[in-house]
PDB file of C-alpha atoms in Angstrom:
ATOM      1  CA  UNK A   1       9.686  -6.638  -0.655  1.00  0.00           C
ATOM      2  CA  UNK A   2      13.025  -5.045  -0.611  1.00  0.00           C
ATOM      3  CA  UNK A   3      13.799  -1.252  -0.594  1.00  0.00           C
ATOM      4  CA  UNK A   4      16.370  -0.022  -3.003  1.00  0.00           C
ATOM      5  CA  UNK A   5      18.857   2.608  -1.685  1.00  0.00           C
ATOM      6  CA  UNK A   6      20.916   5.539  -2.743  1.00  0.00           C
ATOM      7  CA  UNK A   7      23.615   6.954  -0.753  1.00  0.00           C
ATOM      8  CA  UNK A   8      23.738  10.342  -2.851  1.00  0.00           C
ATOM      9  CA  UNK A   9      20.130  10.365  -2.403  1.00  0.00           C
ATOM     10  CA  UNK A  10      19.817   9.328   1.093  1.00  0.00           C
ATOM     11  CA  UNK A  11      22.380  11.837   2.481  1.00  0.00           C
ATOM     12  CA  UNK A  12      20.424  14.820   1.163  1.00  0.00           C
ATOM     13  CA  UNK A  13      17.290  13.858   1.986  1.00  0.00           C
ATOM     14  CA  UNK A  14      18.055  12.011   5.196  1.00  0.00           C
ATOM     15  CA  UNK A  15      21.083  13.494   6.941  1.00  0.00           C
ATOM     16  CA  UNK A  16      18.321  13.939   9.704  1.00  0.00           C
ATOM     17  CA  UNK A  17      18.378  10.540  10.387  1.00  0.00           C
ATOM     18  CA  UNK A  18      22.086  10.444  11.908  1.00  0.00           C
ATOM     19  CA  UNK A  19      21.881  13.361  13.353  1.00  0.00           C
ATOM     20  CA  UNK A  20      18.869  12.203  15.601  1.00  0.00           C
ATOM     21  CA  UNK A  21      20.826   9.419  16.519  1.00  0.00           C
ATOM     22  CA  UNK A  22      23.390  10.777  18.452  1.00  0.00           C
ATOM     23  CA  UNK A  23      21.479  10.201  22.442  1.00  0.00           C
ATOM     24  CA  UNK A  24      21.635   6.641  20.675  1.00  0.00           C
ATOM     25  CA  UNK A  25      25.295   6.908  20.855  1.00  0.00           C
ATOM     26  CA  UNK A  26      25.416   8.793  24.132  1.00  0.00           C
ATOM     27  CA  UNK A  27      23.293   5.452  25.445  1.00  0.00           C
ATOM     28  CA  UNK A  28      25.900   2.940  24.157  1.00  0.00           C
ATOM     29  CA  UNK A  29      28.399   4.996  25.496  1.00  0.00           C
ATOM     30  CA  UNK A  30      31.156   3.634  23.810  1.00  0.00           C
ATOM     31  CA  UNK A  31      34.729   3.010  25.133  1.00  0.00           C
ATOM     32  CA  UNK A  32      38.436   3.572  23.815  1.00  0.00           C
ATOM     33  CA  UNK A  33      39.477   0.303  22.032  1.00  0.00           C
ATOM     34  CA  UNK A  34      35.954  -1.869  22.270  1.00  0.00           C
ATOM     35  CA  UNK A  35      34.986  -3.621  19.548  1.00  0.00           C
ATOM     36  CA  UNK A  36      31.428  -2.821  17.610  1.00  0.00           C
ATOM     37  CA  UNK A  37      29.483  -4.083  15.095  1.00  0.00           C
ATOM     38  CA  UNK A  38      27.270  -1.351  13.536  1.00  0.00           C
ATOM     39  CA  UNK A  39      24.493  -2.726  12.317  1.00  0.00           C
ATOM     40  CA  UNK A  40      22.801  -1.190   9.166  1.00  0.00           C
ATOM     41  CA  UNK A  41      25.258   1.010   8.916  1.00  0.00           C
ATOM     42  CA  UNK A  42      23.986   3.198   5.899  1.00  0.00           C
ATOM     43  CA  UNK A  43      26.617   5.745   4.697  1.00  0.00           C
ATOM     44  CA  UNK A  44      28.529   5.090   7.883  1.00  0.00           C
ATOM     45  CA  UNK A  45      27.685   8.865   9.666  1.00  0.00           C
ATOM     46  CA  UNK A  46      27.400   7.424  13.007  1.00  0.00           C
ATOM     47  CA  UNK A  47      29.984   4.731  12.279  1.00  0.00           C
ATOM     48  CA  UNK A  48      32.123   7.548  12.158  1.00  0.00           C
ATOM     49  CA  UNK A  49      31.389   9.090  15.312  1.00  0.00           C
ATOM     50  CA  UNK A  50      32.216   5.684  17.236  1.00  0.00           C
ATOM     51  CA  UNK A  51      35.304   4.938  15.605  1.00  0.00           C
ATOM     52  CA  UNK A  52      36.278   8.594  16.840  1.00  0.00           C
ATOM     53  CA  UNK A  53      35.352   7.794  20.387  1.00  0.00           C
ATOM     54  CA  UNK A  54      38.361   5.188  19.910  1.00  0.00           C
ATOM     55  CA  UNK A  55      36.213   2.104  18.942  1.00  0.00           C
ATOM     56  CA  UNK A  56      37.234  -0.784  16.407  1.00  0.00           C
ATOM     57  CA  UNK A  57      33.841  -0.285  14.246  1.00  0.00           C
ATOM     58  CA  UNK A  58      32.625  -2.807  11.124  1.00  0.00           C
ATOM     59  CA  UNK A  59      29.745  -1.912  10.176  1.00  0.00           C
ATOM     60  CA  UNK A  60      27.253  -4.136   7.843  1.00  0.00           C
ATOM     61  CA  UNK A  61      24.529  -3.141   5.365  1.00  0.00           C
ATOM     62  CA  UNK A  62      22.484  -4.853   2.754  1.00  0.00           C
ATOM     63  CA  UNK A  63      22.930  -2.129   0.502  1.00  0.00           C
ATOM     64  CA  UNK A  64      26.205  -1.590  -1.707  1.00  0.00           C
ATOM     65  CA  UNK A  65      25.596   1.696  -2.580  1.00  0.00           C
ATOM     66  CA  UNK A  66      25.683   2.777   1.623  1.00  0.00           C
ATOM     67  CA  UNK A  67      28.597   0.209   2.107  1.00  0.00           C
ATOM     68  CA  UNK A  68      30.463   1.672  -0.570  1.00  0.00           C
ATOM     69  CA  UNK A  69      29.693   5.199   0.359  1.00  0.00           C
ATOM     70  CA  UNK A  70      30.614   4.547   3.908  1.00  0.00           C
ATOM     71  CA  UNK A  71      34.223   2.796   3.069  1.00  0.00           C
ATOM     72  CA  UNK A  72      34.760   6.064   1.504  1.00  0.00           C
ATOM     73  CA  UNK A  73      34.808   7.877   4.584  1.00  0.00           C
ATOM     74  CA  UNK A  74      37.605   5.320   5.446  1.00  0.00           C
ATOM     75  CA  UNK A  75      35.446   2.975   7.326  1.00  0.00           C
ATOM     76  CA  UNK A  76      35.473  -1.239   7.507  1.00  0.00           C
ATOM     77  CA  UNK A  77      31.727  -1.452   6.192  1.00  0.00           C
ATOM     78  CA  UNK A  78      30.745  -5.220   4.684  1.00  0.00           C
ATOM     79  CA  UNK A  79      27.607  -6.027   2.235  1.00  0.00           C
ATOM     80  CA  UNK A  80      25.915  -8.352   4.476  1.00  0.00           C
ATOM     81  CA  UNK A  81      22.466 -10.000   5.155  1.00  0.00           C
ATOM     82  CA  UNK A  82      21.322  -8.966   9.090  1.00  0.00           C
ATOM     83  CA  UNK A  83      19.402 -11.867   9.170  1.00  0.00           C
ATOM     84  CA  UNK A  84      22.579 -13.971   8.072  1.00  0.00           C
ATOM     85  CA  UNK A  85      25.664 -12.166  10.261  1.00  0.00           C
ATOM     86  CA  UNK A  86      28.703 -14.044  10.131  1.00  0.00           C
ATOM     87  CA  UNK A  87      30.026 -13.313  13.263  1.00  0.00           C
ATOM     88  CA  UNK A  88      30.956 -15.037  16.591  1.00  0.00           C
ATOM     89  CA  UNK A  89      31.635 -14.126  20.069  1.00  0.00           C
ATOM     90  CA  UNK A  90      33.544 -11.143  18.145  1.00  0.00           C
ATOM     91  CA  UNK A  91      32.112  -7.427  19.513  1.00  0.00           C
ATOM     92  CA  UNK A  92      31.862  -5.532  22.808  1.00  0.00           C
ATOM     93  CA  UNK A  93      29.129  -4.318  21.566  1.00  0.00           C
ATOM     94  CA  UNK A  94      26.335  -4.661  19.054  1.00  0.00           C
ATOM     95  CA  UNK A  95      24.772  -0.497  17.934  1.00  0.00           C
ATOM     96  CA  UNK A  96      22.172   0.029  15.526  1.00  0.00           C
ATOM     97  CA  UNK A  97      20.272   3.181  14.316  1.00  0.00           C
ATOM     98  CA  UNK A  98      16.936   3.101  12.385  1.00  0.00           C
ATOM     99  CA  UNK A  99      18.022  -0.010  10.361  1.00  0.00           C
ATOM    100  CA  UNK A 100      16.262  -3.193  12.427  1.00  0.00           C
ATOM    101  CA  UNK A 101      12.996  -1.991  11.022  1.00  0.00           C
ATOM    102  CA  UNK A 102      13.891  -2.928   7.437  1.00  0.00           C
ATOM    103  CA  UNK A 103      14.842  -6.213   8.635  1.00  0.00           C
ATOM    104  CA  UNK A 104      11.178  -8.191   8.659  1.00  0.00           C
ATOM    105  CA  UNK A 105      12.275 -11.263  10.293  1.00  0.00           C
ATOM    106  CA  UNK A 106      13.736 -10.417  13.693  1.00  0.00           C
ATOM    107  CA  UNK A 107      14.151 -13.582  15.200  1.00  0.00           C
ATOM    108  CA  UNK A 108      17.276 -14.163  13.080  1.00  0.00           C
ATOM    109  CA  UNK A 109      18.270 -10.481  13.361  1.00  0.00           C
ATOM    110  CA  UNK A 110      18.467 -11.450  17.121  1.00  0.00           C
ATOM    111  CA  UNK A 111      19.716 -14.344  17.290  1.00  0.00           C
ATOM    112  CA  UNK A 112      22.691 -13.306  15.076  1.00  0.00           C
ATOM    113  CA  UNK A 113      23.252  -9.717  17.271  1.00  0.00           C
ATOM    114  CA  UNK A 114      23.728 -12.174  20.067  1.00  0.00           C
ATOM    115  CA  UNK A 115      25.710 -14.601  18.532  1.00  0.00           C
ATOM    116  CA  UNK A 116      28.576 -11.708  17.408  1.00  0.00           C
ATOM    117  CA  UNK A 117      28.754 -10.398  20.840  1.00  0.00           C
ATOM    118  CA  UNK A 118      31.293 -11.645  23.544  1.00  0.00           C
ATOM    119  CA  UNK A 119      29.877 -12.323  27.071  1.00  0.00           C
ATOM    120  CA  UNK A 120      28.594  -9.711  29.048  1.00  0.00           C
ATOM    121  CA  UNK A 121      28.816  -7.052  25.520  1.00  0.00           C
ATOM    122  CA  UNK A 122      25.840  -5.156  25.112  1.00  0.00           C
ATOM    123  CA  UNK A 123      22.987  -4.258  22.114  1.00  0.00           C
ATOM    124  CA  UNK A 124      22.078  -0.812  22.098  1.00  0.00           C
ATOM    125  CA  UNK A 125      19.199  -0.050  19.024  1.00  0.00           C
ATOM    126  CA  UNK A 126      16.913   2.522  17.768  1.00  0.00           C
ATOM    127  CA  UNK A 127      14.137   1.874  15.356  1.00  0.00           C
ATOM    128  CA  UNK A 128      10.369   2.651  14.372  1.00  0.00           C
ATOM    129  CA  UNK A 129       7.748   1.365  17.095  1.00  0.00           C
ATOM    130  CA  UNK A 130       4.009   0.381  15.819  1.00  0.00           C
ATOM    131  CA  UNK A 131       2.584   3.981  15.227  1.00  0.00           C
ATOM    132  CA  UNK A 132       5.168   5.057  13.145  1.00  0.00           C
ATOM    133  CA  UNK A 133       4.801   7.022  10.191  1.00  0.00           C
ATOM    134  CA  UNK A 134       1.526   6.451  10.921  1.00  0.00           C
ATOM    135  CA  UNK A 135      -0.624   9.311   8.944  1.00  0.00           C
ATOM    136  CA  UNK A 136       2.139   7.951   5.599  1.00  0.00           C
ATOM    137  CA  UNK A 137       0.721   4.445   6.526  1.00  0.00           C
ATOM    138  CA  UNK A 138      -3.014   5.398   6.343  1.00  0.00           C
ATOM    139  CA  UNK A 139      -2.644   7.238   2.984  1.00  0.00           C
ATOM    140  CA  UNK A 140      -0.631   4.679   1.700  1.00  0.00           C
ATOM    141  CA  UNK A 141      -3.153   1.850   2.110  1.00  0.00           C
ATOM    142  CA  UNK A 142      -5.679   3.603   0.589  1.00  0.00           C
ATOM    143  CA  UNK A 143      -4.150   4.641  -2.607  1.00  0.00           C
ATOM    144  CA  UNK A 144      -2.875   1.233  -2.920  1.00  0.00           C
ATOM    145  CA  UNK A 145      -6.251  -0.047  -2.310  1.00  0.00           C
ATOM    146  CA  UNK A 146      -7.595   2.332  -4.957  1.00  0.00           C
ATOM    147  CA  UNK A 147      -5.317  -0.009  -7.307  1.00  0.00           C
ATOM    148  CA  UNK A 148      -5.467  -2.991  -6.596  1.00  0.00           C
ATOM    149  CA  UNK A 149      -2.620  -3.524  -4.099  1.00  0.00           C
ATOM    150  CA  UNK A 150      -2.084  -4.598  -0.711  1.00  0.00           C
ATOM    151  CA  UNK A 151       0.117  -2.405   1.777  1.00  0.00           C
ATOM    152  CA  UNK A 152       0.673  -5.774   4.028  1.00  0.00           C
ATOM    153  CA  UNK A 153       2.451  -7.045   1.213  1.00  0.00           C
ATOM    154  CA  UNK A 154       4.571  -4.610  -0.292  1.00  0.00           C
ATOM    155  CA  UNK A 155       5.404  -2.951   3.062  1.00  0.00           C
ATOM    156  CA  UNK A 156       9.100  -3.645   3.576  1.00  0.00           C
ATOM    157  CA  UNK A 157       8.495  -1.869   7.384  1.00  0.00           C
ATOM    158  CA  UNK A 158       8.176  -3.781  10.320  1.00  0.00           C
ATOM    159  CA  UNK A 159       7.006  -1.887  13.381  1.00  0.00           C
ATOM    160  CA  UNK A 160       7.075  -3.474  16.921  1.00  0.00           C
ATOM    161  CA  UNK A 161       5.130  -2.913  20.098  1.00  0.00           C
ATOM    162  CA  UNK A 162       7.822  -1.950  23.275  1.00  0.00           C
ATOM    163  CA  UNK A 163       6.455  -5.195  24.328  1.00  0.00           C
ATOM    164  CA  UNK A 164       6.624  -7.362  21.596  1.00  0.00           C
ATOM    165  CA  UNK A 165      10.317  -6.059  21.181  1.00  0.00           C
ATOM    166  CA  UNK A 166      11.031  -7.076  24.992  1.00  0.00           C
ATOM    167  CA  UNK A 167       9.757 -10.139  24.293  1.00  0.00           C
ATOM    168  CA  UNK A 168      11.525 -11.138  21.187  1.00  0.00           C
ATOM    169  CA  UNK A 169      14.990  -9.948  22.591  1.00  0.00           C
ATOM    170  CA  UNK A 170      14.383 -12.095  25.932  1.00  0.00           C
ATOM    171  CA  UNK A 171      13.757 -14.946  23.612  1.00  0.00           C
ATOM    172  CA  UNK A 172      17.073 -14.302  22.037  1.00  0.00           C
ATOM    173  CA  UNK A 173      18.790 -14.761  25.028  1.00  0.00           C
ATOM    174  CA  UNK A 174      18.923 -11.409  26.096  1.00  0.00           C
ATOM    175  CA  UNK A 175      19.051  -9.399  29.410  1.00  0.00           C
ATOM    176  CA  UNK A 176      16.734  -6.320  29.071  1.00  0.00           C
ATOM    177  CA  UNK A 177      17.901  -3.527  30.914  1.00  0.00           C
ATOM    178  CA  UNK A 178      15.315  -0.407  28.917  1.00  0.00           C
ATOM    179  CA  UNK A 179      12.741  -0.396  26.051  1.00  0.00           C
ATOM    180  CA  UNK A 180      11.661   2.814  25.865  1.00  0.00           C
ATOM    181  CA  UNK A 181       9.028   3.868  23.240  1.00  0.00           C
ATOM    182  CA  UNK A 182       8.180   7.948  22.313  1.00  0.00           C
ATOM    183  CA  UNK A 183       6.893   9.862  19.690  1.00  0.00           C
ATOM    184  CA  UNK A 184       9.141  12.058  17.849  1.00  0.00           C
ATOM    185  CA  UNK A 185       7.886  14.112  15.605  1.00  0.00           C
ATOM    186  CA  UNK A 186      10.654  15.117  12.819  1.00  0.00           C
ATOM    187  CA  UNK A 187      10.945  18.385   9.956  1.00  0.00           C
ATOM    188  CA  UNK A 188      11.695  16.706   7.205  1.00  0.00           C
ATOM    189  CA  UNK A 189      14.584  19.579   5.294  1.00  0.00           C
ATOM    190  CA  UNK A 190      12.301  19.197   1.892  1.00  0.00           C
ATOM    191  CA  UNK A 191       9.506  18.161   0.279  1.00  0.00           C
ATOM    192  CA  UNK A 192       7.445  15.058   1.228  1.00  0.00           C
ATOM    193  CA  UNK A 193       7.604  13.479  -1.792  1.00  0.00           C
ATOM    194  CA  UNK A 194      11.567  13.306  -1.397  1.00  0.00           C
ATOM    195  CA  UNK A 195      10.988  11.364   1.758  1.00  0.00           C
ATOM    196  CA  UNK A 196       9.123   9.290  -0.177  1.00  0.00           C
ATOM    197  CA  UNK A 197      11.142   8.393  -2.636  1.00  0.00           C
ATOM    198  CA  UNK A 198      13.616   7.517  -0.300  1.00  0.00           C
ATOM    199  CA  UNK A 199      11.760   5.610   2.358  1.00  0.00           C
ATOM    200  CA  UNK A 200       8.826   3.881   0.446  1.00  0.00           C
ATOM    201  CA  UNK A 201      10.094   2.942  -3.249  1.00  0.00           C
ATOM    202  CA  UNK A 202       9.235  -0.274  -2.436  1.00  0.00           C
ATOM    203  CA  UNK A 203       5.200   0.538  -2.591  1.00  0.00           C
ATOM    204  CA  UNK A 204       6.043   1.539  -6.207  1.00  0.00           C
ATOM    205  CA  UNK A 205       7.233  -1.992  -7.293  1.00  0.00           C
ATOM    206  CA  UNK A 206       4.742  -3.579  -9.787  1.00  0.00           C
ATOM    207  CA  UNK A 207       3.947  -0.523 -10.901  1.00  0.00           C
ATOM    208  CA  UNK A 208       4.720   0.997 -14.308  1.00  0.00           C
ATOM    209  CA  UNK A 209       7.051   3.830 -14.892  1.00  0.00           C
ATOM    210  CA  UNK A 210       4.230   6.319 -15.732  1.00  0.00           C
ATOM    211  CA  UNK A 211       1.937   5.419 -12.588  1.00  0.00           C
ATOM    212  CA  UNK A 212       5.062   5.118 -10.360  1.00  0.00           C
ATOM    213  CA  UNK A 213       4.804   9.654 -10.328  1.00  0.00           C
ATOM    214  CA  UNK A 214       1.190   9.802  -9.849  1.00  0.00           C
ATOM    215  CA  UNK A 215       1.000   7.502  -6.778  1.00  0.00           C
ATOM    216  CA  UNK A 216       3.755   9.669  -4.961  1.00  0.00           C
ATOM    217  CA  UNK A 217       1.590  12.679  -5.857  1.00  0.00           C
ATOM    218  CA  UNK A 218      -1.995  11.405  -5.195  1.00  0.00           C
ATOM    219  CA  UNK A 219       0.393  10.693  -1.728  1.00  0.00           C
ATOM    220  CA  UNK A 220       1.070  14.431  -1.279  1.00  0.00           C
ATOM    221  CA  UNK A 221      -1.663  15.996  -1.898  1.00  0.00           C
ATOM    222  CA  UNK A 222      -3.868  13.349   0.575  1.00  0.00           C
ATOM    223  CA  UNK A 223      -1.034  14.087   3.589  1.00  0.00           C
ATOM    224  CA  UNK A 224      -0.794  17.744   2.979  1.00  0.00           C
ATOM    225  CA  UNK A 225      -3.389  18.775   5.600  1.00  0.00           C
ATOM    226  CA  UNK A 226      -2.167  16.088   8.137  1.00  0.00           C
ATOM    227  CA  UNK A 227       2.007  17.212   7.430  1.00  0.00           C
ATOM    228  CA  UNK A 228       2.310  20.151   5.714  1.00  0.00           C
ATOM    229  CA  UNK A 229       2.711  23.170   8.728  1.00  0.00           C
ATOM    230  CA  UNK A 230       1.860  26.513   7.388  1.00  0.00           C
ATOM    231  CA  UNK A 231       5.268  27.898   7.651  1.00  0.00           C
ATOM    232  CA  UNK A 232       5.994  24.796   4.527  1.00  0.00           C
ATOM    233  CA  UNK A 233       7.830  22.724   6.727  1.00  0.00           C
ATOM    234  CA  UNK A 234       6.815  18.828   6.082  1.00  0.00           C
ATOM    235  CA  UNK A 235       6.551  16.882   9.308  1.00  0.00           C
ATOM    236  CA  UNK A 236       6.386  13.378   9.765  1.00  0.00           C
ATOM    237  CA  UNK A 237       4.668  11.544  12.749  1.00  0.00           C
ATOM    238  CA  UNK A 238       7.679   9.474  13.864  1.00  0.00           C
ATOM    239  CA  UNK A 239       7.434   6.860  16.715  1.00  0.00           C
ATOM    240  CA  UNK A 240      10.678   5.237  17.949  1.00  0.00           C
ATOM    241  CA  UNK A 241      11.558   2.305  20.202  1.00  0.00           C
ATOM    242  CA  UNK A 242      15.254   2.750  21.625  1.00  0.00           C
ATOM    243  CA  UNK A 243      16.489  -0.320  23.776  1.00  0.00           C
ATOM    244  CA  UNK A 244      19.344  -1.726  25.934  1.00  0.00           C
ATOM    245  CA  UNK A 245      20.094  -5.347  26.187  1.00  0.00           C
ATOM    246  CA  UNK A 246      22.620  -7.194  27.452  1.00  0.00           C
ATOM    247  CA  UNK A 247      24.017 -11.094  26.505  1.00  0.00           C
ATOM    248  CA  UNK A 248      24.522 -12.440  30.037  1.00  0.00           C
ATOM    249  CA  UNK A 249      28.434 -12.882  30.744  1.00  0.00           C
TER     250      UNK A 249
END
C-alpha cells in the first residue's frame, strides 16, 4: 500500500527529517565535481546541501508533489520508481536519507543502486531499522485490529535487522564497509497526530472519510502516556540503520 505525499505538508511537519540527516552527509563525504544519485529525494533539502559541496546531484522520488517541490529549489529531481532506476554505470556515488524504508522490495532497490554506480562509487543510506516507531506500531495494530484490519497489510514500512540489511546488500554485489544500527529518539515540532498524517495515511486507506479522524485520534490518545513528555513535547521512538557500501572497482 502506497503512501501519498505532500511537500507543503511534509516540510512543516518534517523539516526534522533533513536536518537529522546531515552526519549522513558528513559520512558520504562528498567531493567537488562527483556525480550522485539521491535517492528518495523528497523536497530536495539535502539534495541541496550536496550540490553545494560541488556535486552533480539528480535526485529521484516516487512522489510528484516532492519532485516538483524540489526542482523548485533549482534542482535535477526525476519522478521515478526505486525499484525500477534507469540508470547505468552513471554516479560516484549512490546517497539516500530515510527513503529505502518506503521501498518494500529491496532486492530491486539494490540491485538498481548498484547498477547506477561506476566501479569502485560508493552507497551511503539512512533508514528505519526493525524497532522503529515502535510504540506507533503497537497502537496501530490494535486499533486496526479493533476494525477489522490488518497492519501487515496496509503497512507501507519496511524495517530491517542490521543483519538482514548486511545481508541483502552483500547479495547485491556489494562491499560492506559499516551497518550501524541506534536508537534515536526525535521531538517531533507539533502534535502527534500531524506526524501521523504525514507518515501513516496509508493505514487510513479503506476507510471512510468520517472514520479516517477518529482512528488518528483513538491513535493519540492510546500513545499519549508512552510520547507525550510533560513539558508537551511529542517524542517518537525512532530506530535507524545508517550504512556504507561499496560496488567493488
Amino acid at each position: 500500500m502506497g503512501q501519498d505525499w505532500d511537500a507543503a505538508a511534509y516540510e512543516k511537519n518534517a523539516a526534522f527529517v533533513a536536518e537529522l540527516g546531515e552526519p549522513l552527509v558528513a559520512l558520504l563525504a562528498p567531493r567537488p565535481g562527483e556525480r550522485v544519485l539521491d535517492l528518495g529525494c523528497g523536497d530536495g533539502r539535502l539534495t541541496l546541501a550536496l550540490q553545494g559541496a560541488g556535486c552533480v546531484v539528480v535526485g529521484v522520488d516516487a512522489s510528484r508533489s516532492q519532485v516538483d517541490a524540489a526542482r523548485g529549489r533549482g534542482l535535477d529531481t526525476r519522478v521515478m520508481d526505486a525499484e525500477a532506476l534507469a540508470f547505468d554505470a552513471e554516479f560516484d556515488a549512490v546517497f539516500s536519507n530515510a527513503a529505502l524504508h518506503w521501498m518494500k522490495r529491496p532486492e530491486r532497490v539494490l540491485a538498481g543502486a548498484f547498477r547506477a554506480l561506476r566501479p569502485g562509487g560508493r552507497f551511503v543510506g539512512e533508514m528505519g531499522a526493525a524497532g522503529n516507531v515502535s510504540a506507533i506500531a503497537r497502537a496501530l495494530t490494535e486499533a486496526l485490529a479493533r476494525r477489522g484490519r490488518s497492519f501487515a497489510e496496509l503497512s507501507p514500512w519496511y524495517y530491517p535487522t542490521g543483519p538482514e540489511y548486511r545481508a541483502r546488500l552483500q547479495a547485491a554485489g556489494f562491499v560492506v564497509a559499516s551497518v550501524d544500527v541506534f536508537d534515536r529518539p526525535t521531538p517531533l515540532p507539533g502534535d502527534i497526530t500531524a506526524w501521523l498524517e504525514t507518515f501513516a495515511g496509508a493505514f487510513q486507506s479503506g476507510l471512510p472519510d468520517s472514520a479516517r479522524a477518529a482512528l488518528f485520534a483513538e491513535l493519540r490518545q492510546a500513545l499519549a502516556p508512552v510520547l507525550l513528555k510533560r513539558d508537551g513535547t511529542w517524542w517518537v521512538d525512532y530506530v535507524r540503520l545508517r550504512f556504507h557500501a561499496v560496488k567493488p572497482g
